[in-house]
C-alpha cells in the first residue's frame, strides 16, 4: 500500500480539464509545501511536472497546475491533449523518525 | 545539460546482493543544493524511494529497506552507487537514479523533488 493515496485512473476528452488528487497526512502533504508531481509515459523515466505544490519547472506547459488543501494535493491539467495520456505520481517529503520521501500509487490518465 | 546513467547487472540470484552505479555527466555531484537518490519501480507498479546521499556521504534510507540498503558516493568519478543485500523476487524492478533537491527550513533539512532522472535499468532477481 502506497504512502500517499491517488485514484487509480481518471479520464477526459480532448480540451477538457481533469484533476488528480493525492491524499496524505499532516506528517507529509499537510505539513509541508514539498509536494511534487511526475508524468511517466510507458517505458520512460518519470518527468518532473510540478514542484513545491504549485511551481512549474522551465519548459512545462502552463496547462499543468498544482494546489493543496489540508492533507490533499491536486494536479489539474487543462485543455487535455492526446500526449497527456500517461501515468501521474505525486510525491511528498515526510517527517517521521527520519527524513523520507514518499510517493503515491500513481494515476493512469486516459484521454478519450 | 545534466544527465544520469544507471549501470550494473540485469540479473541477480536470490539471496545475493544487487549493485548499481549512477554516473552523473554535465555537472558536478559535489553540489551543495542537492542529494542524489535511488528510486525503483516493480513491473506494472508504482514508484518507491530507496534512499538519497549527499556528496559528503550523509545518507537517508527508506525505513522499510534500511536494513538491506547501502548508498555510497565517489566524487572523484562523479558517481554514486546502490547496494541492496539479500534480494528476493520482490526486488525485481526498474531502478532509477535521480538528482534530489534539498531544502533547509526553520526545522531543518528536507528532501524534495527529483529531477532529472536516469533512463532506468531493469534488474531481475531469479535463479
Short mmCIF file of C-alpha atoms in Angstrom, two decimals:
data_model
loop_
_atom_site.label_atom_id
_atom_site.label_comp_id
_atom_site.label_asym_id
_atom_site.label_seq_id
_atom_site.Cartn_x
_atom_site.Cartn_y
_atom_site.Cartn_z
CA UNK A 1 0.00 0.00 0.00
CA UNK A 2 1.41 3.36 -1.07
CA UNK A 3 2.09 6.09 1.42
CA UNK A 4 0.02 8.66 -0.49
CA UNK A 5 -3.41 7.86 -1.95
CA UNK A 6 -4.24 8.60 -5.57
CA UNK A 7 -7.16 7.44 -7.71
CA UNK A 8 -6.17 4.52 -9.90
CA UNK A 9 -7.50 6.14 -13.04
CA UNK A 10 -9.05 9.29 -14.45
CA UNK A 11 -10.19 10.13 -17.94
CA UNK A 12 -11.22 13.12 -20.01
CA UNK A 13 -11.84 14.23 -23.55
CA UNK A 14 -9.50 16.47 -25.53
CA UNK A 15 -9.89 20.09 -24.48
CA UNK A 16 -11.41 19.25 -21.12
CA UNK A 17 -9.83 19.65 -17.68
CA UNK A 18 -9.12 16.89 -15.18
CA UNK A 19 -7.89 16.87 -11.60
CA UNK A 20 -5.89 14.15 -9.86
CA UNK A 21 -5.90 14.08 -6.08
CA UNK A 22 -3.14 12.97 -3.72
CA UNK A 23 -4.09 12.41 -0.09
CA UNK A 24 -1.60 12.07 2.73
CA UNK A 25 -1.36 13.11 6.35
CA UNK A 26 -0.19 16.02 8.46
CA UNK A 27 3.26 14.39 8.51
CA UNK A 28 3.70 14.76 4.78
CA UNK A 29 1.33 16.52 2.35
CA UNK A 30 -0.49 18.53 5.02
CA UNK A 31 2.58 19.56 6.95
CA UNK A 32 4.90 20.80 4.23
CA UNK A 33 4.79 22.55 0.87
CA UNK A 34 7.15 19.96 -0.60
CA UNK A 35 4.73 18.17 -2.92
CA UNK A 36 5.82 17.31 -6.43
CA UNK A 37 4.14 15.65 -9.43
CA UNK A 38 5.66 13.43 -12.11
CA UNK A 39 4.46 12.32 -15.55
CA UNK A 40 5.53 8.91 -16.83
CA UNK A 41 4.89 7.60 -20.32
CA UNK A 42 5.16 3.84 -20.92
CA UNK A 43 8.75 2.63 -20.88
CA UNK A 44 10.09 6.06 -19.98
CA UNK A 45 11.53 7.63 -16.87
CA UNK A 46 9.34 9.92 -14.77
CA UNK A 47 9.43 13.63 -15.60
CA UNK A 48 9.02 16.41 -13.05
CA UNK A 49 5.91 18.47 -13.83
CA UNK A 50 5.19 20.39 -10.60
CA UNK A 51 7.33 21.08 -7.52
CA UNK A 52 6.70 22.79 -4.19
CA UNK A 53 2.94 22.23 -4.60
CA UNK A 54 2.35 24.66 -7.45
CA UNK A 55 5.57 25.60 -9.26
CA UNK A 56 6.30 24.53 -12.84
CA UNK A 57 9.86 23.75 -13.98
CA UNK A 58 11.09 25.58 -17.05
CA UNK A 59 9.58 24.13 -20.21
CA UNK A 60 6.46 22.66 -18.61
CA UNK A 61 3.19 23.86 -20.16
CA UNK A 62 1.01 26.20 -18.11
CA UNK A 63 -1.81 23.73 -18.76
CA UNK A 64 -0.41 21.90 -15.74
CA UNK A 65 -1.10 23.38 -12.33
CA UNK A 66 -0.91 22.23 -8.72
CA UNK A 67 -2.59 23.13 -5.46
CA UNK A 68 -3.06 21.88 -1.92
CA UNK A 69 -5.79 21.97 0.72
CA UNK A 70 -5.18 20.36 4.06
CA UNK A 71 -3.78 16.86 3.61
CA UNK A 72 -4.73 16.65 -0.09
CA UNK A 73 -2.73 17.95 -3.04
CA UNK A 74 -4.11 18.17 -6.54
CA UNK A 75 -2.79 18.25 -10.08
CA UNK A 76 -5.01 19.87 -12.69
CA UNK A 77 -4.46 19.52 -16.42
CA UNK A 78 -6.46 21.89 -18.56
CA UNK A 79 -7.02 21.72 -22.31
CA UNK A 80 -6.34 17.99 -22.38
CA UNK A 81 -4.24 16.76 -25.26
CA UNK A 82 -3.60 13.25 -26.52
CA UNK A 83 0.04 13.42 -25.39
CA UNK A 84 -1.07 14.00 -21.79
CA UNK A 85 -2.13 10.34 -21.61
CA UNK A 86 0.32 8.86 -19.11
CA UNK A 87 0.73 7.79 -15.51
CA UNK A 88 1.00 10.56 -12.92
CA UNK A 89 2.63 10.24 -9.49
CA UNK A 90 2.63 12.60 -6.56
CA UNK A 91 5.44 12.75 -4.03
CA UNK A 92 5.98 14.46 -0.71
CA UNK A 93 8.58 14.97 1.96
CA UNK A 94 7.57 13.10 5.12
CA UNK A 95 8.79 13.72 8.63
CA UNK A 96 8.93 10.60 10.75
CA UNK A 97 11.69 9.13 12.89
CA UNK A 98 13.90 10.06 9.94
CA UNK A 99 13.67 12.01 6.72
CA UNK A 100 11.68 10.31 3.99
CA UNK A 101 10.30 10.87 0.53
CA UNK A 102 7.02 9.11 -0.19
CA UNK A 103 5.16 8.53 -3.44
CA UNK A 104 1.56 7.99 -4.35
CA UNK A 105 0.43 4.82 -6.06
CA UNK A 106 0.01 6.55 -9.40
CA UNK A 107 -2.95 7.54 -11.56
CA UNK A 108 -3.48 6.42 -15.14
CA UNK A 109 -4.83 9.29 -17.23
CA UNK A 110 -6.74 8.27 -20.33
CA UNK A 111 -7.56 10.85 -22.99
CA UNK A 112 -10.74 9.62 -24.63
CA UNK B 1 22.66 19.57 -19.52
CA UNK B 2 22.84 17.27 -16.51
CA UNK B 3 22.44 13.60 -17.34
CA UNK B 4 22.38 10.49 -15.18
CA UNK B 5 23.00 6.92 -16.34
CA UNK B 6 22.49 3.74 -14.36
CA UNK B 7 24.71 0.70 -14.91
CA UNK B 8 25.02 -2.76 -13.43
CA UNK B 9 23.96 -6.41 -13.81
CA UNK B 10 20.48 -7.03 -15.14
CA UNK B 11 20.15 -10.41 -13.43
CA UNK B 12 20.83 -11.21 -9.78
CA UNK B 13 20.30 -14.50 -7.93
CA UNK B 14 18.05 -14.70 -4.88
CA UNK B 15 19.85 -14.09 -1.55
CA UNK B 16 22.71 -12.30 -3.33
CA UNK B 17 23.38 -8.56 -3.46
CA UNK B 18 22.27 -6.13 -6.15
CA UNK B 19 24.82 -3.45 -7.05
CA UNK B 20 24.19 -0.48 -9.34
CA UNK B 21 26.13 2.66 -10.18
CA UNK B 22 24.83 6.02 -11.38
CA UNK B 23 27.20 8.18 -13.41
CA UNK B 24 26.50 11.91 -13.47
CA UNK B 25 27.60 13.93 -16.50
CA UNK B 26 27.17 17.56 -17.48
CA UNK B 27 27.53 18.76 -13.89
CA UNK B 28 29.21 18.07 -10.58
CA UNK B 29 27.90 15.65 -7.99
CA UNK B 30 29.53 17.90 -5.38
CA UNK B 31 26.69 20.41 -5.32
CA UNK B 32 25.60 21.90 -2.02
CA UNK B 33 21.96 22.15 -3.17
CA UNK B 34 21.27 18.52 -3.93
CA UNK B 35 21.25 14.99 -2.67
CA UNK B 36 21.35 12.09 -5.14
CA UNK B 37 18.67 9.45 -4.97
CA UNK B 38 17.65 5.94 -5.96
CA UNK B 39 14.03 5.10 -6.78
CA UNK B 40 12.63 1.78 -8.01
CA UNK B 41 9.52 0.64 -9.83
CA UNK B 42 8.44 -3.03 -9.89
CA UNK B 43 6.90 -4.09 -13.21
CA UNK B 44 3.42 -2.64 -13.55
CA UNK B 45 3.58 -0.95 -10.15
CA UNK B 46 4.34 2.46 -8.63
CA UNK B 47 7.46 4.31 -7.58
CA UNK B 48 9.30 3.62 -4.32
CA UNK B 49 12.04 5.83 -2.88
CA UNK B 50 15.03 3.75 -1.78
CA UNK B 51 17.32 6.41 -0.38
CA UNK B 52 19.43 9.50 -1.02
CA UNK B 53 23.05 10.55 -0.44
CA UNK B 54 24.88 13.88 -0.17
CA UNK B 55 28.27 14.32 -1.80
CA UNK B 56 29.76 14.48 1.67
CA UNK B 57 28.46 10.98 2.36
CA UNK B 58 25.38 11.68 4.53
CA UNK B 59 22.57 9.25 3.74
CA UNK B 60 18.85 8.77 4.31
CA UNK B 61 17.07 5.50 3.59
CA UNK B 62 13.51 4.25 3.24
CA UNK B 63 12.79 2.73 6.66
CA UNK B 64 11.28 -0.36 5.03
CA UNK B 65 14.55 -1.09 3.18
CA UNK B 66 17.09 0.40 5.56
CA UNK B 67 18.41 -2.91 6.91
CA UNK B 68 19.40 -4.06 3.39
CA UNK B 69 20.46 -0.83 1.66
CA UNK B 70 23.79 0.93 1.37
CA UNK B 71 24.29 4.00 -0.81
CA UNK B 72 27.78 5.38 -1.35
CA UNK B 73 29.36 8.20 -3.35
CA UNK B 74 32.62 8.60 -5.28
CA UNK B 75 33.10 12.29 -6.02
CA UNK B 76 36.32 11.66 -7.98
CA UNK B 77 34.32 9.65 -10.52
CA UNK B 78 31.13 11.76 -10.26
CA UNK B 79 29.25 8.58 -9.35
CA UNK B 80 27.04 7.22 -6.61
CA UNK B 81 26.12 3.61 -6.01
CA UNK B 82 23.42 1.38 -4.58
CA UNK B 83 23.84 -1.96 -2.87
CA UNK B 84 20.80 -3.98 -1.86
CA UNK B 85 21.52 -7.20 0.00
CA UNK B 86 19.61 -10.45 0.41
CA UNK B 87 17.44 -9.85 -2.63
CA UNK B 88 14.26 -11.77 -3.43
CA UNK B 89 11.91 -11.78 -6.40
CA UNK B 90 10.11 -8.83 -4.80
CA UNK B 91 13.19 -6.70 -5.54
CA UNK B 92 12.73 -7.18 -9.29
CA UNK B 93 12.20 -3.67 -10.61
CA UNK B 94 13.41 -0.86 -12.83
CA UNK B 95 15.91 1.09 -10.76
CA UNK B 96 16.26 4.81 -11.39
CA UNK B 97 18.80 7.30 -10.13
CA UNK B 98 17.91 11.00 -9.91
CA UNK B 99 19.09 14.31 -8.54
CA UNK B 100 17.22 15.10 -5.29
CA UNK B 101 16.69 18.74 -4.29
CA UNK B 102 17.27 19.55 -0.64
CA UNK B 103 15.99 22.48 1.37
CA UNK B 104 16.55 23.80 4.84
CA UNK B 105 13.67 25.46 6.65
CA UNK B 106 13.13 26.55 10.23
CA UNK B 107 13.00 22.94 11.41
CA UNK B 108 15.90 21.51 9.48
CA UNK B 109 16.75 19.51 6.36
CA UNK B 110 14.04 18.47 3.90
CA UNK B 111 14.36 16.22 0.85
CA UNK B 112 12.21 17.36 -2.05
CA UNK B 113 11.76 16.78 -5.76
CA UNK B 114 13.71 14.57 -8.19
CA UNK B 115 14.99 15.97 -11.47
CA UNK B 116 16.48 14.88 -13.79
CA UNK B 117 16.13 11.10 -13.77
CA UNK B 118 18.26 8.48 -15.41
CA UNK B 119 16.71 6.24 -18.04
CA UNK B 120 16.37 3.38 -15.57
CA UNK B 121 17.74 -0.15 -15.59
CA UNK B 122 15.75 -3.35 -15.14
CA UNK B 123 17.11 -5.72 -12.52
CA UNK B 124 15.57 -9.18 -12.38
CA UNK B 125 16.03 -11.41 -9.36
CA UNK B 126 15.91 -15.03 -10.48
CA UNK B 127 17.91 -18.22 -10.18
#
